[in-house]
Short mmCIF file of C-alpha atoms and ligand atoms in Angstrom, two decimals:
data_model
loop_
_atom_site.label_atom_id
_atom_site.label_comp_id
_atom_site.label_asym_id
_atom_site.label_seq_id
_atom_site.Cartn_x
_atom_site.Cartn_y
_atom_site.Cartn_z
CA MET A 1320 -84.16 -25.63 -25.79
CA ASP A 1321 -82.78 -21.66 -24.86
CA HIS A 1322 -80.00 -20.72 -22.61
CA GLY A 1323 -81.90 -21.37 -19.81
CA ASP A 1324 -82.36 -24.91 -19.92
CA HIS A 1325 -78.72 -24.77 -20.67
CA VAL A 1326 -77.64 -23.72 -17.79
CA SER A 1327 -81.06 -25.34 -15.64
CA LEU A 1328 -79.70 -29.19 -16.90
CA LEU A 1329 -76.18 -27.90 -15.56
CA ARG A 1330 -76.83 -25.89 -12.45
CA ASN A 1331 -76.60 -28.69 -9.77
CA GLY A 1332 -73.77 -29.96 -10.68
CA VAL A 1333 -71.56 -27.29 -11.81
CA GLY A 1334 -68.70 -25.99 -8.96
CA PRO A 1335 -65.93 -23.62 -8.77
CA GLY A 1336 -62.52 -24.62 -11.05
CA ASP A 1337 -62.09 -25.40 -14.67
CA TRP A 1338 -63.58 -27.32 -16.79
CA ALA A 1339 -64.04 -28.04 -20.39
CA ASP A 1340 -66.67 -28.61 -22.46
CA LEU A 1341 -65.91 -32.24 -24.85
CA GLY A 1342 -67.71 -31.29 -28.31
CA SER A 1343 -69.03 -27.90 -27.51
CA GLY A 1344 -70.28 -27.46 -31.04
CA GLU A 1345 -71.59 -23.25 -31.43
CA GLY A 1346 -71.72 -23.72 -27.31
CA ALA A 1347 -74.52 -23.66 -25.74
CA PHE A 1348 -73.40 -25.52 -22.75
CA THR A 1349 -69.82 -23.59 -22.91
CA LEU A 1350 -72.28 -20.70 -22.90
CA ALA A 1351 -74.12 -21.84 -19.61
CA LEU A 1352 -70.53 -22.60 -18.59
CA ALA A 1353 -69.18 -19.24 -18.56
CA ASP A 1354 -72.67 -18.06 -17.66
CA LEU A 1355 -72.71 -20.44 -13.83
CA LEU A 1356 -68.74 -20.39 -13.39
CA GLY A 1357 -68.59 -16.59 -13.45
CA PRO A 1358 -65.33 -15.10 -15.23
CA HIS A 1359 -62.49 -16.50 -12.69
CA ALA A 1360 -63.15 -19.69 -14.00
CA ARG A 1361 -60.72 -21.40 -16.70
CA ILE A 1362 -63.31 -23.04 -19.91
CA TYR A 1363 -61.23 -25.88 -22.89
CA SER A 1364 -64.35 -25.34 -24.92
CA VAL A 1365 -62.77 -28.54 -27.04
CA ASP A 1366 -64.30 -29.14 -30.85
CA ARG A 1367 -63.40 -30.68 -34.91
CA ASP A 1368 -65.53 -28.48 -36.23
CA GLY A 1369 -63.23 -25.05 -36.53
CA GLY A 1370 -66.25 -23.23 -37.72
CA ALA A 1371 -68.41 -24.23 -35.09
CA LEU A 1372 -65.56 -22.98 -33.18
CA ARG A 1373 -65.30 -19.62 -34.64
CA ARG A 1374 -69.17 -19.53 -33.84
CA GLN A 1375 -69.34 -20.13 -30.46
CA ARG A 1376 -66.56 -18.10 -30.16
CA ALA A 1377 -68.67 -14.62 -31.08
CA ALA A 1378 -71.47 -15.49 -29.31
CA MET A 1379 -69.13 -16.17 -26.44
CA GLU A 1380 -67.35 -12.63 -26.77
CA ARG A 1381 -70.84 -10.91 -26.85
CA ARG A 1382 -72.61 -12.38 -24.53
CA PHE A 1383 -70.10 -13.16 -22.18
CA PRO A 1384 -66.83 -10.14 -22.49
CA GLU A 1385 -65.79 -12.19 -19.53
CA ALA A 1386 -65.57 -15.72 -20.16
CA ARG A 1387 -61.51 -17.15 -19.77
CA VAL A 1388 -62.39 -18.90 -23.22
CA ASP A 1389 -59.11 -21.74 -24.27
CA TYR A 1390 -61.08 -22.78 -28.54
CA ARG A 1391 -59.60 -26.08 -29.71
CA GLN A 1392 -60.32 -27.33 -32.76
CA ALA A 1393 -59.21 -31.22 -31.78
CA ASP A 1394 -61.00 -34.82 -31.37
CA PHE A 1395 -62.27 -35.62 -27.62
CA THR A 1396 -61.30 -39.44 -28.65
CA ARG A 1397 -57.22 -38.74 -28.96
CA PRO A 1398 -55.10 -37.51 -25.27
CA LEU A 1399 -55.89 -34.09 -24.82
CA ASP A 1400 -53.60 -31.35 -23.82
CA LEU A 1401 -54.99 -30.06 -21.45
CA PRO A 1402 -54.25 -29.05 -17.71
CA PRO A 1403 -55.72 -31.10 -14.87
CA LEU A 1404 -60.04 -29.93 -15.26
CA ASP A 1405 -62.56 -29.74 -11.96
CA GLY A 1406 -65.27 -31.04 -14.11
CA VAL A 1407 -65.57 -31.72 -17.87
CA VAL A 1408 -69.32 -31.24 -19.65
CA MET A 1409 -70.07 -33.85 -22.98
CA ALA A 1410 -73.24 -32.42 -24.16
CA ASN A 1411 -74.39 -34.39 -26.78
CA SER A 1412 -71.47 -35.71 -28.09
CA LEU A 1413 -70.95 -39.11 -26.06
CA HIS A 1414 -73.68 -40.30 -28.56
CA PHE A 1415 -71.65 -40.32 -31.87
CA VAL A 1416 -68.71 -42.84 -30.15
CA ARG A 1417 -69.11 -46.32 -30.50
CA ASP A 1418 -66.99 -47.00 -27.63
CA LYS A 1419 -67.77 -45.70 -25.38
CA ARG A 1420 -64.64 -47.18 -22.25
CA PRO A 1421 -61.48 -45.64 -23.91
CA VAL A 1422 -63.11 -41.65 -23.95
CA LEU A 1423 -64.22 -42.24 -20.60
CA SER A 1424 -61.30 -42.94 -19.21
CA LEU A 1425 -59.20 -40.51 -20.98
CA ILE A 1426 -61.80 -37.94 -19.62
CA GLN A 1427 -60.94 -40.07 -15.85
CA SER A 1428 -57.15 -39.39 -16.68
CA LEU A 1429 -58.34 -35.63 -17.37
CA LEU A 1430 -59.52 -35.43 -13.73
CA LYS A 1431 -58.26 -33.90 -10.61
CA PRO A 1432 -59.21 -36.68 -7.94
CA ARG A 1433 -62.98 -35.90 -7.19
CA GLY A 1434 -63.41 -34.16 -10.29
CA ARG A 1435 -66.69 -34.58 -12.21
CA LEU A 1436 -68.20 -35.43 -15.76
CA LEU A 1437 -70.88 -34.08 -16.74
CA LEU A 1438 -73.23 -35.54 -18.69
CA VAL A 1439 -76.12 -34.74 -20.74
CA GLU A 1440 -77.68 -36.85 -23.85
CA TYR A 1441 -81.13 -38.45 -24.54
CA ASP A 1442 -82.68 -40.13 -22.82
CA GLY A 1443 -82.84 -42.85 -24.54
CA ASP A 1444 -80.76 -45.93 -25.65
CA ARG A 1445 -81.51 -46.81 -29.76
CA GLY A 1446 -80.22 -44.60 -32.01
CA ASN A 1447 -80.92 -43.24 -35.92
CA PRO A 1448 -78.89 -41.74 -38.33
CA TRP A 1449 -78.31 -38.31 -36.55
CA VAL A 1450 -77.86 -39.52 -32.62
CA PRO A 1451 -76.13 -43.25 -33.56
CA TYR A 1452 -74.87 -44.14 -30.28
CA PRO A 1453 -77.44 -43.09 -27.85
CA LEU A 1454 -77.44 -43.93 -23.98
CA SER A 1455 -80.92 -43.95 -21.83
CA TYR A 1456 -79.63 -42.45 -17.67
CA ARG A 1457 -79.96 -46.08 -16.48
CA SER A 1458 -77.72 -46.88 -19.25
CA TRP A 1459 -74.96 -44.22 -17.96
CA GLU A 1460 -75.51 -45.26 -14.30
CA ARG A 1461 -74.21 -48.56 -15.17
CA LEU A 1462 -71.95 -47.61 -17.43
CA ALA A 1463 -70.28 -44.97 -15.06
CA ALA A 1464 -69.61 -47.22 -12.19
CA GLU A 1465 -67.94 -49.55 -14.74
CA SER A 1466 -65.89 -46.99 -15.59
CA GLY A 1467 -63.96 -46.19 -11.85
CA PHE A 1468 -67.30 -42.77 -12.02
CA VAL A 1469 -68.90 -42.74 -8.43
CA ASP A 1470 -72.20 -41.00 -6.46
CA THR A 1471 -73.53 -41.23 -10.37
CA ARG A 1472 -76.88 -38.82 -10.23
CA LEU A 1473 -79.64 -38.01 -12.54
CA LEU A 1474 -79.49 -33.64 -12.49
CA ALA A 1475 -82.60 -32.51 -14.28
CA THR A 1476 -84.75 -33.51 -17.47
CA VAL A 1477 -86.55 -31.51 -19.58
CA PRO A 1478 -88.69 -32.15 -22.79
CA SER A 1479 -87.89 -33.40 -26.52
CA ARG A 1480 -89.79 -33.12 -29.67
CA PHE A 1481 -86.80 -35.06 -30.53
CA PHE A 1482 -86.40 -38.27 -28.17
CA GLY A 1483 -88.61 -38.25 -25.40
CA ALA A 1484 -85.81 -36.33 -23.13
CA ILE A 1485 -82.59 -35.26 -22.69
CA TYR A 1486 -81.14 -35.73 -18.66
CA SER A 1487 -78.66 -34.21 -17.18
CA ALA A 1488 -75.88 -35.72 -14.92
CA VAL A 1489 -73.53 -36.14 -12.63
CA SER A 1490 -70.87 -38.39 -11.83
CA VAL A 1491 -67.45 -38.43 -9.97
CA ARG A 1492 -64.26 -39.47 -11.00
CA GLY A 1493 -63.24 -42.35 -8.26
CA GLU A 1494 -60.07 -42.31 -6.96
CA THR A 1495 -58.50 -45.91 -8.25
CA ALA A 1496 -60.65 -45.15 -11.25
CA ALA A 1497 -58.01 -43.43 -13.49
CA GLY A 1498 -53.79 -42.92 -13.83
CA PRO A 1499 -52.15 -40.02 -13.03
CA HIS A 1500 -52.81 -36.70 -15.04
CA PRO A 1501 -50.35 -36.58 -17.58
CA GLY A 1502 -49.58 -33.40 -16.78
CA GLN A 1503 -48.70 -34.53 -13.36
CA ARG A 1504 -45.00 -36.32 -14.50
CA GLY A 1505 -42.91 -37.44 -11.01
CA SER A 1506 -45.93 -38.49 -8.58
CA SER A 1507 -46.70 -41.92 -10.72
CA SER A 1508 -44.82 -44.47 -9.07
CA ARG A 1509 -45.53 -46.97 -11.91
C1 LIG B 158 -74.77 -33.11 -31.42
S1 LIG B 158 -73.68 -30.65 -31.80
C2 LIG B 158 -73.27 -30.68 -29.38
C3 LIG B 158 -72.99 -29.18 -29.75
C4 LIG B 158 -73.04 -28.84 -28.47
N1 LIG B 158 -73.14 -29.71 -26.65
C5 LIG B 158 -75.10 -28.96 -28.28
O1 LIG B 158 -75.00 -29.55 -26.62
O2 LIG B 158 -74.97 -27.79 -27.79
C6 LIG B 158 -71.97 -32.69 -31.14
C7 LIG B 158 -70.62 -31.92 -31.39
O3 LIG B 158 -70.06 -32.67 -30.76
C8 LIG B 158 -68.47 -32.71 -32.13
N2 LIG B 158 -67.90 -33.80 -32.29
C9 LIG B 158 -67.91 -35.55 -32.68
N3 LIG B 158 -66.94 -35.86 -31.98
C10 LIG B 158 -66.13 -35.56 -31.77
C11 LIG B 158 -64.53 -36.32 -31.48
N4 LIG B 158 -64.96 -36.96 -32.19
N5 LIG B 158 -64.44 -34.68 -31.24
C12 LIG B 158 -64.26 -33.56 -30.88
N6 LIG B 158 -65.81 -33.11 -31.59
C13 LIG B 158 -66.78 -33.95 -31.70
C14 LIG B 158 -69.42 -32.28 -33.03
O4 LIG B 158 -68.03 -31.98 -34.21
C15 LIG B 158 -70.24 -31.13 -33.08
O5 LIG B 158 -69.92 -29.83 -33.00
#
């Protein structure tokens, strides 16, 4: 896959505003986000691998020097200190998580109402040592609905020699799905 493939996987799911890329690695999809969103958006690029983030920053500065990217070395399975987001990308990173529901609940809490989760994953359910806990689009549709996301739809697929196909899908944070964002203290009735 090249930059054009990364952009085409995200294109029909991205909207204006501030986004995070969780498990961004060397930034294949962060670069695509920067290309699609332009210099006015803020992008939070989160990965636990500091070396990958450094290489990503170098690529970003070379290719999209005007992008406003905030690099965070952190574990996305734990609460993240981010402002309310319009969208989250998870590309080839959710398949590292066996128990996905608590992570999806954390993502709900990061999103503004009607904020979007854009998932890029291998279209299969059988893991291997490199992709331990994948989920096909059909499995994602079910899990997304059970986790409080609505309006899930398939955006694009690209062939993958490794796994058959890679898909992208967008889901929307349901109105009643999550509690208030940690930064929205005072608006809580809890
Ligand atoms: C296969 S790479 C994908 C990178 C990029 N999203 C892409 O598609 O090219 C998976 C990335 O997720 C990161 N990752 C996996 N689990 C993570 C976690 N719990 N917290 C933060 N990063 C994580 C890894 O460090 C790695 O950089």
